[in-house]
Amino acid sequence: MKKQFAVVGLGRFGGSVCKELYKMGHEVLAIDTNEDKVNDFARYSTHAVVANATDENTLLSLGIRNFEHVIVAIGDNIQASILCTLLLKELKVKQVWVKAQNQYHHKVVEKIGADRIIHPEHDMGIRIAHYLASEKIIDYIELSPEYSIVELLATEKVSNQTIAKQDIRAKFGCTILGIKRGEEIIISPPPDQLILEKDIIIIIGSNKDLKRFEEEGL
Ligand code: ADP
């Protein structure tokens, strides 16, 4: 389904979010104070505008209240990021996601109602560390300090066995959400689903249980 997003700040992070959402077919309003950036993003967004997102009237005139989802990706200017987040929440934007520079920034935007706070370098660092540490881990998403979703490569050990035979939930306390097989994705696979070597198993669980499954189950 086509959704509407606004991205404030077209630096490395905001720029990637903007381009990717647009590539996925969504409507994206790209906002930056820097004219060159806005010109660069004209072809990677539905509308690109030069605007100061810390000005309430400017936000109103851009119709920001009609956007359900706004990403605040103002980098170094923490003050501007906080002010923009505050205005967006006052204007009742439902989902305001903010890129945080540090823990102080995180705390403040959390207090004023940011719906999700992202630390791209920190989050990516964790994901890369997991890739590096295991040949079986394809991707890793931290849900909370205790729980994650991981994509694991099925080895020969589990090949041609059904999910029921593996008894992963009982033995390891983890649940398979899906299986990627080439282009195909089998969502919520049934117990009699066969796992093949090189399948990518998308699995959710506590970090402790996932680690045990990765080491002993695969
Ligand atoms: P990154 O670390 O993701 O590359 P940057 O700090 O380089 O982030 O980029 C942040 C962007 O936010 C810059 O392009 C900057 O012009 C823009 N920006 C800063 N303040 C505002 C503001 N008040 N309104 C809109 N855009 C802003």
PDB file of C-alpha atoms and ligand atoms in Angstrom:
ATOM      1  CA  MET A   1       0.000   0.000   0.000  1.00  0.00           C
ATOM      2  CA  LYS A   2       1.247   3.440  -0.932  1.00  0.00           C
ATOM      3  CA  LYS A   3       1.975   5.565   2.134  1.00  0.00           C
ATOM      4  CA  GLN A   4       2.893   9.201   2.671  1.00  0.00           C
ATOM      5  CA  PHE A   5       6.104  10.149   4.422  1.00  0.00           C
ATOM      6  CA  ALA A   6       7.975  13.358   5.087  1.00  0.00           C
ATOM      7  CA  VAL A   7      11.734  13.302   5.638  1.00  0.00           C
ATOM      8  CA  VAL A   8      13.314  16.311   7.355  1.00  0.00           C
ATOM      9  CA  GLY A   9      17.060  16.597   6.730  1.00  0.00           C
ATOM     10  CA  LEU A  10      18.633  15.052   3.661  1.00  0.00           C
ATOM     11  CA  GLY A  11      22.046  14.092   5.033  1.00  0.00           C
ATOM     12  CA  ARG A  12      23.422  10.560   4.726  1.00  0.00           C
ATOM     13  CA  PHE A  13      20.743   8.998   6.918  1.00  0.00           C
ATOM     14  CA  GLY A  14      17.685  11.054   5.909  1.00  0.00           C
ATOM     15  CA  GLY A  15      18.803  10.914   2.274  1.00  0.00           C
ATOM     16  CA  SER A  16      18.956   7.101   2.271  1.00  0.00           C
ATOM     17  CA  VAL A  17      15.571   6.827   3.982  1.00  0.00           C
ATOM     18  CA  CYS A  18      14.055   9.238   1.453  1.00  0.00           C
ATOM     19  CA  LYS A  19      15.522   7.486  -1.610  1.00  0.00           C
ATOM     20  CA  GLU A  20      14.554   4.023  -0.433  1.00  0.00           C
ATOM     21  CA  LEU A  21      10.954   4.952   0.459  1.00  0.00           C
ATOM     22  CA  TYR A  22      10.555   6.646  -2.926  1.00  0.00           C
ATOM     23  CA  LYS A  23      12.061   3.636  -4.702  1.00  0.00           C
ATOM     24  CA  MET A  24       9.523   1.456  -2.894  1.00  0.00           C
ATOM     25  CA  GLY A  25       6.752   3.524  -4.488  1.00  0.00           C
ATOM     26  CA  HIS A  26       5.705   5.653  -1.519  1.00  0.00           C
ATOM     27  CA  GLU A  27       4.987   9.371  -1.597  1.00  0.00           C
ATOM     28  CA  VAL A  28       7.836  11.259   0.024  1.00  0.00           C
ATOM     29  CA  LEU A  29       8.067  14.944   0.883  1.00  0.00           C
ATOM     30  CA  ALA A  30      11.765  15.798   1.256  1.00  0.00           C
ATOM     31  CA  ILE A  31      12.633  18.862   3.354  1.00  0.00           C
ATOM     32  CA  ASP A  32      15.985  20.549   3.915  1.00  0.00           C
ATOM     33  CA  THR A  33      17.266  24.064   4.512  1.00  0.00           C
ATOM     34  CA  ASN A  34      20.055  23.447   2.032  1.00  0.00           C
ATOM     35  CA  GLU A  35      19.042  24.276  -1.529  1.00  0.00           C
ATOM     36  CA  ASP A  36      21.680  22.072  -3.155  1.00  0.00           C
ATOM     37  CA  LYS A  37      20.502  19.049  -1.193  1.00  0.00           C
ATOM     38  CA  VAL A  38      16.895  19.782  -2.141  1.00  0.00           C
ATOM     39  CA  ASN A  39      17.845  20.027  -5.819  1.00  0.00           C
ATOM     40  CA  ASP A  40      19.727  16.724  -5.561  1.00  0.00           C
ATOM     41  CA  PHE A  41      16.683  15.017  -4.079  1.00  0.00           C
ATOM     42  CA  ALA A  42      14.123  16.379  -6.546  1.00  0.00           C
ATOM     43  CA  ARG A  43      14.392  13.129  -8.508  1.00  0.00           C
ATOM     44  CA  TYR A  44      14.375  10.876  -5.456  1.00  0.00           C
ATOM     45  CA  SER A  45      11.178  12.243  -3.870  1.00  0.00           C
ATOM     46  CA  THR A  46       7.630  13.228  -4.771  1.00  0.00           C
ATOM     47  CA  HIS A  47       8.261  16.832  -3.674  1.00  0.00           C
ATOM     48  CA  ALA A  48      11.503  18.349  -2.441  1.00  0.00           C
ATOM     49  CA  VAL A  49      11.322  21.716  -0.693  1.00  0.00           C
ATOM     50  CA  VAL A  50      13.739  24.178   0.822  1.00  0.00           C
ATOM     51  CA  ALA A  51      12.275  24.869   4.251  1.00  0.00           C
ATOM     52  CA  ASN A  52      13.227  25.367   7.857  1.00  0.00           C
ATOM     53  CA  ALA A  53      11.472  22.602   9.774  1.00  0.00           C
ATOM     54  CA  THR A  54      11.807  24.422  13.086  1.00  0.00           C
ATOM     55  CA  ASP A  55       9.293  27.022  11.970  1.00  0.00           C
ATOM     56  CA  GLU A  56       5.691  26.142  12.842  1.00  0.00           C
ATOM     57  CA  ASN A  57       4.103  28.208  10.067  1.00  0.00           C
ATOM     58  CA  THR A  58       6.382  26.621   7.492  1.00  0.00           C
ATOM     59  CA  LEU A  59       5.405  23.146   8.697  1.00  0.00           C
ATOM     60  CA  LEU A  60       1.726  24.101   8.568  1.00  0.00           C
ATOM     61  CA  SER A  61       2.016  25.507   5.073  1.00  0.00           C
ATOM     62  CA  LEU A  62       3.654  22.245   3.940  1.00  0.00           C
ATOM     63  CA  GLY A  63       0.564  20.418   5.205  1.00  0.00           C
ATOM     64  CA  ILE A  64       2.688  18.357   7.580  1.00  0.00           C
ATOM     65  CA  ARG A  65      -0.413  17.558   9.646  1.00  0.00           C
ATOM     66  CA  ASN A  66      -1.632  15.348   6.807  1.00  0.00           C
ATOM     67  CA  PHE A  67       1.411  13.106   7.088  1.00  0.00           C
ATOM     68  CA  GLU A  68       1.076  10.109   9.360  1.00  0.00           C
ATOM     69  CA  HIS A  69       4.777   9.499   9.405  1.00  0.00           C
ATOM     70  CA  VAL A  70       7.626  12.015   9.602  1.00  0.00           C
ATOM     71  CA  ILE A  71      11.313  11.149   9.942  1.00  0.00           C
ATOM     72  CA  VAL A  72      13.454  13.814  11.601  1.00  0.00           C
ATOM     73  CA  ALA A  73      16.980  13.264  10.318  1.00  0.00           C
ATOM     74  CA  ILE A  74      18.554  16.580  11.258  1.00  0.00           C
ATOM     75  CA  GLY A  75      22.078  15.596  12.150  1.00  0.00           C
ATOM     76  CA  ASP A  76      24.433  17.773  14.135  1.00  0.00           C
ATOM     77  CA  ASN A  77      21.970  20.509  14.991  1.00  0.00           C
ATOM     78  CA  ILE A  78      20.445  18.805  18.036  1.00  0.00           C
ATOM     79  CA  GLN A  79      18.543  21.919  19.039  1.00  0.00           C
ATOM     80  CA  ALA A  80      16.812  22.077  15.642  1.00  0.00           C
ATOM     81  CA  SER A  81      16.029  18.354  15.799  1.00  0.00           C
ATOM     82  CA  ILE A  82      14.423  18.741  19.248  1.00  0.00           C
ATOM     83  CA  LEU A  83      12.405  21.787  18.245  1.00  0.00           C
ATOM     84  CA  CYS A  84      11.201  20.144  15.044  1.00  0.00           C
ATOM     85  CA  THR A  85      10.168  16.984  16.950  1.00  0.00           C
ATOM     86  CA  LEU A  86       8.296  19.085  19.513  1.00  0.00           C
ATOM     87  CA  LEU A  87       6.390  20.979  16.808  1.00  0.00           C
ATOM     88  CA  LEU A  88       5.504  17.788  14.947  1.00  0.00           C
ATOM     89  CA  LYS A  89       4.103  16.200  18.099  1.00  0.00           C
ATOM     90  CA  GLU A  90       2.209  19.415  18.952  1.00  0.00           C
ATOM     91  CA  LEU A  91       0.749  19.324  15.451  1.00  0.00           C
ATOM     92  CA  LYS A  92      -0.381  15.776  16.228  1.00  0.00           C
ATOM     93  CA  VAL A  93       1.689  13.923  13.650  1.00  0.00           C
ATOM     94  CA  LYS A  94       1.059  10.288  14.606  1.00  0.00           C
ATOM     95  CA  GLN A  95       4.474   8.791  13.999  1.00  0.00           C
ATOM     96  CA  VAL A  96       7.560  10.914  14.495  1.00  0.00           C
ATOM     97  CA  TRP A  97      10.801   8.964  14.161  1.00  0.00           C
ATOM     98  CA  VAL A  98      13.972  10.779  15.123  1.00  0.00           C
ATOM     99  CA  LYS A  99      17.630  10.148  14.414  1.00  0.00           C
ATOM    100  CA  ALA A 100      19.454  10.746  17.695  1.00  0.00           C
ATOM    101  CA  GLN A 101      23.049  11.896  17.938  1.00  0.00           C
ATOM    102  CA  ASN A 102      23.669  10.812  21.523  1.00  0.00           C
ATOM    103  CA  GLN A 103      21.985   9.680  24.748  1.00  0.00           C
ATOM    104  CA  TYR A 104      21.165  13.247  25.816  1.00  0.00           C
ATOM    105  CA  HIS A 105      19.401  13.874  22.510  1.00  0.00           C
ATOM    106  CA  HIS A 106      17.636  10.497  22.863  1.00  0.00           C
ATOM    107  CA  LYS A 107      16.329  11.322  26.351  1.00  0.00           C
ATOM    108  CA  VAL A 108      14.967  14.701  25.348  1.00  0.00           C
ATOM    109  CA  VAL A 109      13.146  13.555  22.196  1.00  0.00           C
ATOM    110  CA  GLU A 110      11.776  10.582  24.112  1.00  0.00           C
ATOM    111  CA  LYS A 111      10.337  12.972  26.730  1.00  0.00           C
ATOM    112  CA  ILE A 112       8.654  15.147  24.114  1.00  0.00           C
ATOM    113  CA  GLY A 113       6.967  12.189  22.476  1.00  0.00           C
ATOM    114  CA  ALA A 114       9.173  10.846  19.649  1.00  0.00           C
ATOM    115  CA  ASP A 115       7.631   7.532  18.646  1.00  0.00           C
ATOM    116  CA  ARG A 116      10.877   5.886  17.673  1.00  0.00           C
ATOM    117  CA  ILE A 117      14.444   6.968  18.184  1.00  0.00           C
ATOM    118  CA  ILE A 118      17.143   5.667  15.908  1.00  0.00           C
ATOM    119  CA  HIS A 119      20.898   5.547  16.422  1.00  0.00           C
ATOM    120  CA  PRO A 120      22.006   4.457  12.945  1.00  0.00           C
ATOM    121  CA  GLU A 121      25.722   4.016  13.667  1.00  0.00           C
ATOM    122  CA  HIS A 122      25.086   2.163  16.922  1.00  0.00           C
ATOM    123  CA  ASP A 123      22.392  -0.097  15.409  1.00  0.00           C
ATOM    124  CA  MET A 124      24.419  -0.833  12.285  1.00  0.00           C
ATOM    125  CA  GLY A 125      27.509  -1.537  14.400  1.00  0.00           C
ATOM    126  CA  ILE A 126      25.599  -4.194  16.330  1.00  0.00           C
ATOM    127  CA  ARG A 127      24.270  -5.785  13.138  1.00  0.00           C
ATOM    128  CA  ILE A 128      27.705  -5.863  11.545  1.00  0.00           C
ATOM    129  CA  ALA A 129      29.219  -7.391  14.681  1.00  0.00           C
ATOM    130  CA  HIS A 130      26.691 -10.224  14.475  1.00  0.00           C
ATOM    131  CA  TYR A 131      27.439 -10.818  10.792  1.00  0.00           C
ATOM    132  CA  LEU A 132      31.144 -10.873  11.537  1.00  0.00           C
ATOM    133  CA  ALA A 133      30.859 -13.242  14.454  1.00  0.00           C
ATOM    134  CA  SER A 134      28.871 -15.949  12.713  1.00  0.00           C
ATOM    135  CA  GLU A 135      28.836 -17.326   9.204  1.00  0.00           C
ATOM    136  CA  LYS A 136      25.255 -18.447   9.713  1.00  0.00           C
ATOM    137  CA  ILE A 137      23.825 -15.011  10.548  1.00  0.00           C
ATOM    138  CA  ILE A 138      22.508 -13.174   7.488  1.00  0.00           C
ATOM    139  CA  ASP A 139      20.764 -10.338   9.291  1.00  0.00           C
ATOM    140  CA  TYR A 140      19.926  -9.261  12.795  1.00  0.00           C
ATOM    141  CA  ILE A 141      17.289  -6.895  14.161  1.00  0.00           C
ATOM    142  CA  GLU A 142      17.351  -5.960  17.821  1.00  0.00           C
ATOM    143  CA  LEU A 143      13.770  -5.635  19.151  1.00  0.00           C
ATOM    144  CA  SER A 144      14.776  -4.855  22.733  1.00  0.00           C
ATOM    145  CA  PRO A 145      17.914  -5.480  24.772  1.00  0.00           C
ATOM    146  CA  GLU A 146      16.656  -9.058  25.302  1.00  0.00           C
ATOM    147  CA  TYR A 147      14.799 -10.038  22.126  1.00  0.00           C
ATOM    148  CA  SER A 148      15.749 -10.104  18.456  1.00  0.00           C
ATOM    149  CA  ILE A 149      14.783 -11.340  15.044  1.00  0.00           C
ATOM    150  CA  VAL A 150      17.572 -13.018  13.099  1.00  0.00           C
ATOM    151  CA  GLU A 151      17.975 -14.466   9.643  1.00  0.00           C
ATOM    152  CA  LEU A 152      19.986 -17.656   9.782  1.00  0.00           C
ATOM    153  CA  LEU A 153      21.335 -19.765   6.978  1.00  0.00           C
ATOM    154  CA  ALA A 154      20.052 -23.359   7.103  1.00  0.00           C
ATOM    155  CA  THR A 155      22.939 -25.812   7.055  1.00  0.00           C
ATOM    156  CA  GLU A 156      23.088 -29.389   5.845  1.00  0.00           C
ATOM    157  CA  LYS A 157      22.316 -30.502   9.402  1.00  0.00           C
ATOM    158  CA  VAL A 158      18.674 -29.373   9.170  1.00  0.00           C
ATOM    159  CA  SER A 159      18.187 -29.884   5.444  1.00  0.00           C
ATOM    160  CA  ASN A 160      15.183 -31.968   4.344  1.00  0.00           C
ATOM    161  CA  GLN A 161      13.687 -31.983   7.806  1.00  0.00           C
ATOM    162  CA  THR A 162      10.317 -30.548   8.757  1.00  0.00           C
ATOM    163  CA  ILE A 163       9.902 -27.731  11.264  1.00  0.00           C
ATOM    164  CA  ALA A 164       7.945 -30.154  13.492  1.00  0.00           C
ATOM    165  CA  LYS A 165      10.860 -32.618  13.478  1.00  0.00           C
ATOM    166  CA  GLN A 166      13.230 -29.867  14.557  1.00  0.00           C
ATOM    167  CA  ASP A 167      10.898 -28.991  17.439  1.00  0.00           C
ATOM    168  CA  ILE A 168      12.595 -25.603  17.639  1.00  0.00           C
ATOM    169  CA  ARG A 169       9.975 -23.956  19.833  1.00  0.00           C
ATOM    170  CA  ALA A 170      10.095 -26.649  22.514  1.00  0.00           C
ATOM    171  CA  LYS A 171      13.856 -27.224  22.370  1.00  0.00           C
ATOM    172  CA  PHE A 172      15.055 -23.648  21.953  1.00  0.00           C
ATOM    173  CA  GLY A 173      12.061 -21.405  22.790  1.00  0.00           C
ATOM    174  CA  CYS A 174      12.321 -19.633  19.403  1.00  0.00           C
ATOM    175  CA  THR A 175       9.626 -19.247  16.734  1.00  0.00           C
ATOM    176  CA  ILE A 176      10.156 -19.367  12.975  1.00  0.00           C
ATOM    177  CA  LEU A 177       8.412 -16.395  11.346  1.00  0.00           C
ATOM    178  CA  GLY A 178       9.276 -17.212   7.781  1.00  0.00           C
ATOM    179  CA  ILE A 179      11.615 -18.934   5.368  1.00  0.00           C
ATOM    180  CA  LYS A 180      13.311 -17.241   2.423  1.00  0.00           C
ATOM    181  CA  ARG A 181      14.052 -19.572  -0.472  1.00  0.00           C
ATOM    182  CA  GLY A 182      15.541 -17.642  -3.386  1.00  0.00           C
ATOM    183  CA  GLU A 183      12.903 -15.115  -4.410  1.00  0.00           C
ATOM    184  CA  GLU A 184      10.139 -16.916  -2.504  1.00  0.00           C
ATOM    185  CA  ILE A 185       9.174 -16.111   1.089  1.00  0.00           C
ATOM    186  CA  ILE A 186       7.115 -18.611   3.056  1.00  0.00           C
ATOM    187  CA  ILE A 187       5.435 -16.621   5.822  1.00  0.00           C
ATOM    188  CA  SER A 188       4.414 -18.414   9.008  1.00  0.00           C
ATOM    189  CA  PRO A 189       5.448 -21.831   7.705  1.00  0.00           C
ATOM    190  CA  PRO A 190       3.327 -24.801   8.854  1.00  0.00           C
ATOM    191  CA  PRO A 191       4.856 -27.558  11.029  1.00  0.00           C
ATOM    192  CA  ASP A 192       5.137 -29.935   8.059  1.00  0.00           C
ATOM    193  CA  GLN A 193       7.188 -27.379   6.065  1.00  0.00           C
ATOM    194  CA  LEU A 194      10.479 -28.854   4.867  1.00  0.00           C
ATOM    195  CA  ILE A 195      13.640 -26.854   5.462  1.00  0.00           C
ATOM    196  CA  LEU A 196      16.243 -27.045   2.687  1.00  0.00           C
ATOM    197  CA  GLU A 197      19.951 -26.331   2.827  1.00  0.00           C
ATOM    198  CA  LYS A 198      20.664 -22.636   2.035  1.00  0.00           C
ATOM    199  CA  ASP A 199      17.144 -21.592   3.094  1.00  0.00           C
ATOM    200  CA  ILE A 200      17.200 -18.439   5.185  1.00  0.00           C
ATOM    201  CA  ILE A 201      15.270 -18.988   8.399  1.00  0.00           C
ATOM    202  CA  ILE A 202      13.712 -15.846   9.898  1.00  0.00           C
ATOM    203  CA  ILE A 203      13.357 -16.539  13.580  1.00  0.00           C
ATOM    204  CA  ILE A 204      12.350 -14.594  16.719  1.00  0.00           C
ATOM    205  CA  GLY A 205      13.355 -15.254  20.308  1.00  0.00           C
ATOM    206  CA  SER A 206      15.391 -14.122  23.258  1.00  0.00           C
ATOM    207  CA  ASN A 207      19.034 -13.460  22.452  1.00  0.00           C
ATOM    208  CA  LYS A 208      20.078 -16.314  24.720  1.00  0.00           C
ATOM    209  CA  ASP A 209      17.744 -18.826  23.006  1.00  0.00           C
ATOM    210  CA  LEU A 210      18.662 -17.612  19.525  1.00  0.00           C
ATOM    211  CA  LYS A 211      22.360 -18.049  20.283  1.00  0.00           C
ATOM    212  CA  ARG A 212      21.718 -21.579  21.542  1.00  0.00           C
ATOM    213  CA  PHE A 213      19.700 -22.412  18.385  1.00  0.00           C
ATOM    214  CA  GLU A 214      22.402 -20.985  16.129  1.00  0.00           C
ATOM    215  CA  GLU A 215      25.118 -23.010  17.856  1.00  0.00           C
ATOM    216  CA  GLU A 216      23.309 -26.273  18.572  1.00  0.00           C
ATOM    217  CA  GLY A 217      20.264 -26.357  16.299  1.00  0.00           C
ATOM    218  CA  LEU A 218      21.770 -25.531  12.934  1.00  0.00           C
TER     219      LEU A 218
HETATM  220  P1  ADP B   1      23.946  12.813   8.558  1.00  0.00           P
HETATM  221  O1  ADP B   1      24.813  12.605   9.748  1.00  0.00           O
HETATM  222  O2  ADP B   1      22.759  11.831   8.515  1.00  0.00           O
HETATM  223  O3  ADP B   1      24.653  12.883   7.241  1.00  0.00           O
HETATM  224  P2  ADP B   1      23.744  15.701   8.440  1.00  0.00           P
HETATM  225  O4  ADP B   1      23.960  16.460   9.709  1.00  0.00           O
HETATM  226  O5  ADP B   1      24.846  15.685   7.444  1.00  0.00           O
HETATM  227  O6  ADP B   1      23.253  14.224   8.816  1.00  0.00           O
HETATM  228  O7  ADP B   1      22.455  16.233   7.675  1.00  0.00           O
HETATM  229  C1  ADP B   1      21.373  16.813   8.267  1.00  0.00           C
HETATM  230  C2  ADP B   1      20.598  17.610   7.239  1.00  0.00           C
HETATM  231  O8  ADP B   1      19.571  18.321   7.945  1.00  0.00           O
HETATM  232  C3  ADP B   1      21.435  18.645   6.496  1.00  0.00           C
HETATM  233  O9  ADP B   1      21.276  18.470   5.101  1.00  0.00           O
HETATM  234  C4  ADP B   1      20.865  19.981   6.976  1.00  0.00           C
HETATM  235  O10 ADP B   1      20.869  20.964   5.954  1.00  0.00           O
HETATM  236  C5  ADP B   1      19.440  19.603   7.372  1.00  0.00           C
HETATM  237  N1  ADP B   1      18.853  20.521   8.351  1.00  0.00           N
HETATM  238  C6  ADP B   1      19.481  21.059   9.439  1.00  0.00           C
HETATM  239  N2  ADP B   1      18.626  21.856  10.103  1.00  0.00           N
HETATM  240  C7  ADP B   1      17.439  21.838   9.443  1.00  0.00           C
HETATM  241  C8  ADP B   1      16.164  22.456   9.614  1.00  0.00           C
HETATM  242  N3  ADP B   1      15.947  23.289  10.628  1.00  0.00           N
HETATM  243  N4  ADP B   1      15.172  22.183   8.728  1.00  0.00           N
HETATM  244  C9  ADP B   1      15.393  21.339   7.680  1.00  0.00           C
HETATM  245  N5  ADP B   1      16.578  20.724   7.455  1.00  0.00           N
HETATM  246  C10 ADP B   1      17.594  20.970   8.308  1.00  0.00           C
END
